[in-house]
Short mmCIF file of C-alpha atoms in Angstrom, two decimals:
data_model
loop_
_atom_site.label_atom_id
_atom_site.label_comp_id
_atom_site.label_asym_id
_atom_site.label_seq_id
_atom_site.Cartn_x
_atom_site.Cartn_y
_atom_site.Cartn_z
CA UNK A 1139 -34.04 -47.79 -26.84
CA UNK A 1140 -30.89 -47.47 -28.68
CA UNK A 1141 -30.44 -43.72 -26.70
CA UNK A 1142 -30.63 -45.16 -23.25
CA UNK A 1143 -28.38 -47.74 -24.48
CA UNK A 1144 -25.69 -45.10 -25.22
CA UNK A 1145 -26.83 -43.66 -21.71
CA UNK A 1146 -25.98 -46.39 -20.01
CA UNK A 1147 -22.65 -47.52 -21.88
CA UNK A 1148 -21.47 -43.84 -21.11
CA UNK A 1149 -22.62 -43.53 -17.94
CA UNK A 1150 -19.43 -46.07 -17.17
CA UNK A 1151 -17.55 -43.49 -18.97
CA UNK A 1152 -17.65 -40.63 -17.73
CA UNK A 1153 -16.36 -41.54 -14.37
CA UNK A 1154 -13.50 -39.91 -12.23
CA UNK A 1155 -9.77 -40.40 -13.73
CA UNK A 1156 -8.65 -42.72 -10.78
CA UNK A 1157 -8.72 -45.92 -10.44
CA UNK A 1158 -11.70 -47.88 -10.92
CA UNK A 1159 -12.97 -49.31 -7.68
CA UNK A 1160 -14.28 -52.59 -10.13
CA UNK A 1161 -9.97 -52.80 -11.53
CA UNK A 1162 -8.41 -52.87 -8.04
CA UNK A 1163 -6.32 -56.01 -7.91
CA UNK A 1164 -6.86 -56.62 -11.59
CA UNK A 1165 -3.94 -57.49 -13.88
CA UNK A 1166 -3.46 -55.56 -16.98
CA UNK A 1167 -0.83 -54.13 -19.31
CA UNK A 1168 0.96 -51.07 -19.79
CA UNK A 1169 -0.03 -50.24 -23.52
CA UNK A 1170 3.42 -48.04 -23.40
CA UNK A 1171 5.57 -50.19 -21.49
CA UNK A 1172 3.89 -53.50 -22.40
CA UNK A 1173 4.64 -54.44 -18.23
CA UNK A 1174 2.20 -56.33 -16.26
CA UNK A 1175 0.40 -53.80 -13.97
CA UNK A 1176 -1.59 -54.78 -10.62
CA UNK A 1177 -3.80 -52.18 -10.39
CA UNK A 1178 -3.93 -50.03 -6.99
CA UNK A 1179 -5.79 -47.30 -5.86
CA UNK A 1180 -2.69 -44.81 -6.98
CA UNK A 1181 -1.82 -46.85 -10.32
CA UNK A 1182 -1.71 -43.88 -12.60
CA UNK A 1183 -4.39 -44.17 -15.47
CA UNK A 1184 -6.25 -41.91 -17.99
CA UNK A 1185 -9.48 -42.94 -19.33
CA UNK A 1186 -9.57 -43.11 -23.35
CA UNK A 1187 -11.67 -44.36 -25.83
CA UNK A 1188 -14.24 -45.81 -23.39
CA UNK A 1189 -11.70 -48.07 -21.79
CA UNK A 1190 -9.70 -47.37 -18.36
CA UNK A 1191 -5.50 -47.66 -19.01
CA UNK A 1192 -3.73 -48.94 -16.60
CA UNK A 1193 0.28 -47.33 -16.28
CA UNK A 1194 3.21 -48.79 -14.91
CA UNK A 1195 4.48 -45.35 -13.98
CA UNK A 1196 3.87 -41.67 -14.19
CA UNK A 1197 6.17 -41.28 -16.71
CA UNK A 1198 4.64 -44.10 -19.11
CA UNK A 1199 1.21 -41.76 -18.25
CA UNK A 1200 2.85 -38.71 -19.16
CA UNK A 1201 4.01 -40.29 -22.76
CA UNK A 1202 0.79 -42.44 -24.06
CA UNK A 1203 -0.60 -38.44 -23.50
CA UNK A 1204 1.95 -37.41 -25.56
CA UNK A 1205 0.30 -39.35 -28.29
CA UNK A 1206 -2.41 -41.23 -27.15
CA UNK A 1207 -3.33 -42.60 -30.83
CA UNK A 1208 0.09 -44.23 -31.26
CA UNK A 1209 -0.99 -46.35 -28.43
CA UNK A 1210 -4.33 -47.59 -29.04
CA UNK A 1211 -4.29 -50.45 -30.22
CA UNK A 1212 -8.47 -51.09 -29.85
CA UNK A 1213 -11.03 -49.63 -31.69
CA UNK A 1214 -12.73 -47.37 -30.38
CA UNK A 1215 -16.47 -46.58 -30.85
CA UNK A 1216 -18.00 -43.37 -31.36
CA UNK A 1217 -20.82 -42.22 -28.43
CA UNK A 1218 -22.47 -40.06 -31.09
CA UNK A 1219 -23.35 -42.98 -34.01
CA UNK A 1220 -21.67 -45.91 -32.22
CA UNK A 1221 -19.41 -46.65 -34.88
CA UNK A 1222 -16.28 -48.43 -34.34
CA UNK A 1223 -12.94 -46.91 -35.75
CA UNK A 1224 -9.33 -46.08 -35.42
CA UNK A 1225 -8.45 -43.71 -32.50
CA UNK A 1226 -8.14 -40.48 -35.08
CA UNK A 1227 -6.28 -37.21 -33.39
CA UNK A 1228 -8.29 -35.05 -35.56
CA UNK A 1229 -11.84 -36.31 -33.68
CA UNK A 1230 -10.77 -36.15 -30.23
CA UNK A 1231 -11.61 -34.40 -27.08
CA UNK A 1232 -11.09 -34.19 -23.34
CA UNK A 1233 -14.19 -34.37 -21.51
CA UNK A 1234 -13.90 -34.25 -17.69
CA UNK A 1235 -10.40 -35.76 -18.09
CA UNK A 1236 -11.45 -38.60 -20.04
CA UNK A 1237 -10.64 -38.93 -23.78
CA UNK A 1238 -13.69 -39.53 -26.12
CA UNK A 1239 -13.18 -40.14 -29.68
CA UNK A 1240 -16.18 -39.29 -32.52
CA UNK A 1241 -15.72 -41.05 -36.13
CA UNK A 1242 -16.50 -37.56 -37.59
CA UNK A 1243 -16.25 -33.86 -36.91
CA UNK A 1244 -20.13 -33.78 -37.81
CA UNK A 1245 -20.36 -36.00 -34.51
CA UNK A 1246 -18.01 -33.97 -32.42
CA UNK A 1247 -20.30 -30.91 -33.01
CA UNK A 1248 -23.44 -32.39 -32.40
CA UNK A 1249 -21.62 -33.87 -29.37
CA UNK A 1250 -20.52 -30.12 -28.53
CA UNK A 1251 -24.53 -28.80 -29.25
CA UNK A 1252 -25.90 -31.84 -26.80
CA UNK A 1253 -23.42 -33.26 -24.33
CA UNK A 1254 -26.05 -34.44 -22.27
CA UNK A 1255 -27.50 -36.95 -24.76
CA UNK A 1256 -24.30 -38.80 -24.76
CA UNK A 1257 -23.08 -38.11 -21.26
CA UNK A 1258 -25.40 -39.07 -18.50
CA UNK A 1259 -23.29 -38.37 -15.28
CA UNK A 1260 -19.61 -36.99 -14.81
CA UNK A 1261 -17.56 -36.10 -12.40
CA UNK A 1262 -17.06 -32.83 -10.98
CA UNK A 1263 -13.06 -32.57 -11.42
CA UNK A 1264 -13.31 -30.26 -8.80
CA UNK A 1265 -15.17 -31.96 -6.21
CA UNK A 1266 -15.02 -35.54 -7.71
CA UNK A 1267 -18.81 -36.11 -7.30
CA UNK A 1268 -20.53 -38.04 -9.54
CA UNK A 1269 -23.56 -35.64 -10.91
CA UNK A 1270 -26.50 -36.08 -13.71
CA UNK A 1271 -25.38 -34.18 -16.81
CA UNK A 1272 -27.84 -31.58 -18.08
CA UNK A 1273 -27.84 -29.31 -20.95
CA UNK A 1274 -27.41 -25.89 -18.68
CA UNK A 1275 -24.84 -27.83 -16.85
CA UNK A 1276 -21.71 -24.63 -15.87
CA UNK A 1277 -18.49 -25.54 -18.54
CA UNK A 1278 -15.28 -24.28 -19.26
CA UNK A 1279 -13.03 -25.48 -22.51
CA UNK A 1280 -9.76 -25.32 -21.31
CA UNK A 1281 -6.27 -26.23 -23.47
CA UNK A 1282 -8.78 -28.42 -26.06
CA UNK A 1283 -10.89 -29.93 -23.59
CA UNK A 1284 -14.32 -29.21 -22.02
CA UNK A 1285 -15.33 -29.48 -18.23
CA UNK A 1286 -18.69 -29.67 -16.99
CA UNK A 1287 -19.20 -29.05 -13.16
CA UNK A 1288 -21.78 -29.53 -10.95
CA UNK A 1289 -22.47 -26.19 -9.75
CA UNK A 1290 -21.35 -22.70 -10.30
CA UNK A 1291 -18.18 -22.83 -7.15
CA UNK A 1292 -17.28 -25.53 -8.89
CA UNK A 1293 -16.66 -23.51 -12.33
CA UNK A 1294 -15.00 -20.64 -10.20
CA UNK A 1295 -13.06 -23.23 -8.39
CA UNK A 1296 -11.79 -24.56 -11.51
CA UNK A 1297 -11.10 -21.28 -13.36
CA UNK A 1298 -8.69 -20.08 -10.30
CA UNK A 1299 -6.32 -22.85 -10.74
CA UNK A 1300 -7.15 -25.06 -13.87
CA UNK A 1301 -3.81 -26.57 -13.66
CA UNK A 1302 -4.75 -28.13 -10.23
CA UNK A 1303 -7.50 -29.73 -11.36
CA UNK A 1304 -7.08 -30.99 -15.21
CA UNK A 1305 -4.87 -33.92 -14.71
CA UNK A 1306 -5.59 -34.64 -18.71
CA UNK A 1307 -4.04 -32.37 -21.18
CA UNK A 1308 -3.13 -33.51 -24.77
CA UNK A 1309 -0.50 -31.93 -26.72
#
């Protein structure tokens, strides 16, 4: 019971980078700025921690990725044990261009063994169709972060021009 849980709180996770079609008109907050943001289809946002962010401009985008932990103010909860904790640097990782934080390294690795335990559907950042994770699923790790696509053109696609398609690169 408890694993389909996690299945279905992640499923909600590991959605596309844009904006969520559930925000759209939503008021939220800039966590750099602090601004009141309507969100719009083209609001620039990064998913992190399990929770969409919400920008008030590219530029406020470009510096919460700068240092993402100095910005998260939430806990975040780990997909591995489900433990809730301070957004740690050293137990990060960009999956599909969503940030996922683990309360231990143990948890990243068995995250990095399984992904498909913890990850029922993604995104193909290539395509930007939804598809059902699996453990044979084609990947690339790419400047710290993994992608998972949903078929092999995908992968090929991606390797070509990774810069075109990973909109999510920490520093």
């Amino acid at each position: 019971m408890l694993k389909l849980l996690r299945l279905a709180a992640l499923a909600s996770v590991a959605l596309s980078v844009s904006a969520s079609a559930n925000d759209i008109g939503k008021k939220m907050v800039c966590p750099v700025t602090k601004k009141p943001v309507t969100v719009a289809k083209e609001t620039p946002m990064v998913r992190a921690g399990g929770a969409n962010l919400y920008f008030a401009d590219a530029k406020s985008r470009e510096a919460f990725l700068k240092a993402p932990e100095s910005y998260l103010k939430t806990t975040v909860e780990c997909p591995v044990r489900n433990i809730k904790g301070r957004a740690n640097k050293n137990n990060r990782l960009v999956v599909n261009d969503q940030i996922v934080y683990f309360c231990c390294a143990g948890c990243s690795m068995g995250f990095a063994k399984e992904p498909n335990n913890y990850f029922f559907k993604l995104a193909d950042v290539v395509t930007g169709k939804e598809f059902e994770m699996s453990a044979d699923a084609p990947k690339v790790e790419y400047k710290g972060g993994v992608y998972y696509f949903e078929s092999d053109k995908s992968k090929a696609d991606f390797e070509k021009e990774p810069t075109k398609y990973a909109k999510v690169v920490l520093q």
